[in-house]
C-alpha positions as a LaTeX table, in Angstrom:
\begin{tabular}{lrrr}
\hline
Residue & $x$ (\AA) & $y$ (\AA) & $z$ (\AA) \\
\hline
Unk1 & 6.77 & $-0.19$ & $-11.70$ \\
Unk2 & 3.25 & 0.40 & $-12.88$ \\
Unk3 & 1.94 & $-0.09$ & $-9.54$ \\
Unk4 & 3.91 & 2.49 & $-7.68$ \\
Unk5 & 1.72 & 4.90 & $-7.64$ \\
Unk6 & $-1.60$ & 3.29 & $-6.39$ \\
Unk7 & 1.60 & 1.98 & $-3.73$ \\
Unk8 & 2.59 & 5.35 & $-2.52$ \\
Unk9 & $-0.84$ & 7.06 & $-3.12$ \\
Unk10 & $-2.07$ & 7.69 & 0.85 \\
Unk11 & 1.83 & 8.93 & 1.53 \\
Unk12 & 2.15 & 11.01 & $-1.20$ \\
Unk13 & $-0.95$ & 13.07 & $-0.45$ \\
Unk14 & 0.21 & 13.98 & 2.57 \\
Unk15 & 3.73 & 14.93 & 1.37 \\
Unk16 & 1.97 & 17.16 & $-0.92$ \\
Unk17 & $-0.14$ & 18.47 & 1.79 \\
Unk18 & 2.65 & 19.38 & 4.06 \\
Unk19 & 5.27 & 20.93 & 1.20 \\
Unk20 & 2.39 & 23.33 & 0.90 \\
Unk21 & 3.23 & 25.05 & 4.29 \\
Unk22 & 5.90 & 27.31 & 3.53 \\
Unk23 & 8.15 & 26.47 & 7.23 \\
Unk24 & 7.75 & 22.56 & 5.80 \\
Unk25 & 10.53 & 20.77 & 4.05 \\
Unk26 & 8.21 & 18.13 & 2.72 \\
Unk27 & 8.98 & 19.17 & $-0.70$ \\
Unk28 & 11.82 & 17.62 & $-1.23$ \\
Unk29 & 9.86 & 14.56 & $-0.27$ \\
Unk30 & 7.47 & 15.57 & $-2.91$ \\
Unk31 & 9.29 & 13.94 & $-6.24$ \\
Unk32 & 10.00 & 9.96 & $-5.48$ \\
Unk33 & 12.98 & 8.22 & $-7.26$ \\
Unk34 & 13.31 & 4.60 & $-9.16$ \\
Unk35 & 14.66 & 2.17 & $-8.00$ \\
Unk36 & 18.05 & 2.50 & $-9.94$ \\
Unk37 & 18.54 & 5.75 & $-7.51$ \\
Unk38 & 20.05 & 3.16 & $-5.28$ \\
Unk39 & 22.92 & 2.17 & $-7.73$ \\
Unk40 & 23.72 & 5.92 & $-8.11$ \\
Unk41 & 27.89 & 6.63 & $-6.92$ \\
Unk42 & 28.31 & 9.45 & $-8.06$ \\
Unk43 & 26.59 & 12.84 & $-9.50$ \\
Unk44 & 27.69 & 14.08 & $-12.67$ \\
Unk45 & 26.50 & 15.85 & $-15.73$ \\
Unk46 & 23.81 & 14.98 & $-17.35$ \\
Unk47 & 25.93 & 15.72 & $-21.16$ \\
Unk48 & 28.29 & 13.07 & $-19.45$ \\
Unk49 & 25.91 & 10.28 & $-18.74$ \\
Unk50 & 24.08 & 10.79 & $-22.93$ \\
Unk51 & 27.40 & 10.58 & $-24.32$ \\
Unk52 & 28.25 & 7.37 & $-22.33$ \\
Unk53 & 25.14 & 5.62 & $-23.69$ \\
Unk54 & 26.26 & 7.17 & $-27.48$ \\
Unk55 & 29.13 & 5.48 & $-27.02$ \\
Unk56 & 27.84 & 2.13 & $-25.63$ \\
Unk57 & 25.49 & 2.22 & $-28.55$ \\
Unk58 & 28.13 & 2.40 & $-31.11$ \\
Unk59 & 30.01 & $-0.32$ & $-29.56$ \\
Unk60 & 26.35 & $-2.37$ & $-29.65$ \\
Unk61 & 25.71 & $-1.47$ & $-32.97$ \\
Unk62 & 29.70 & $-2.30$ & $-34.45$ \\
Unk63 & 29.20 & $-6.23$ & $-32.12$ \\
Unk64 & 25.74 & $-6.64$ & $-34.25$ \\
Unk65 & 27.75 & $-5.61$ & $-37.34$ \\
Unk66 & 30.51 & $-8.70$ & $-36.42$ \\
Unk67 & 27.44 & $-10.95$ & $-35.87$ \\
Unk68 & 25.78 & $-10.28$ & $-38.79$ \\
Unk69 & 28.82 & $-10.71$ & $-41.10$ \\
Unk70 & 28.98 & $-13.96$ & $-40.13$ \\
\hline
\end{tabular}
């Protein structure tokens, strides 16, 4: 979202502001997410979710292989 961060601008300074006391926990407020964190079940490795998209890829590329050979 190209807009996000004039969006989140005022709160963000402040997060920033506050993780910079040492007692806060603001910084883990510090980093925000997409909005594809919401679809998230699980956590896994990160070697797990590169090979899934190798493999979707190859499936991609072998259905535009049957397309084209027709």
């Amino acid at each position: 979202m190209p807009l996000q961060s004039a969006l989140i601008g005022d709160p963000q300074l402040c997060i920033h502001q506050a993780a910079s006391n040492a007692d806060s926990r603001a910084r883990e407020l510090a980093t925000f997410v997409g909005q594809v964190v919401g679809s998230l079940q699980k956590v896994r490795p990160a070697r797990s979710g590169v090979l899934d998209m190798v493999d979707e890829f190859i499936d991609e590329v072998q259905r535009l292989g049957k397309l084209v050979q027709r």
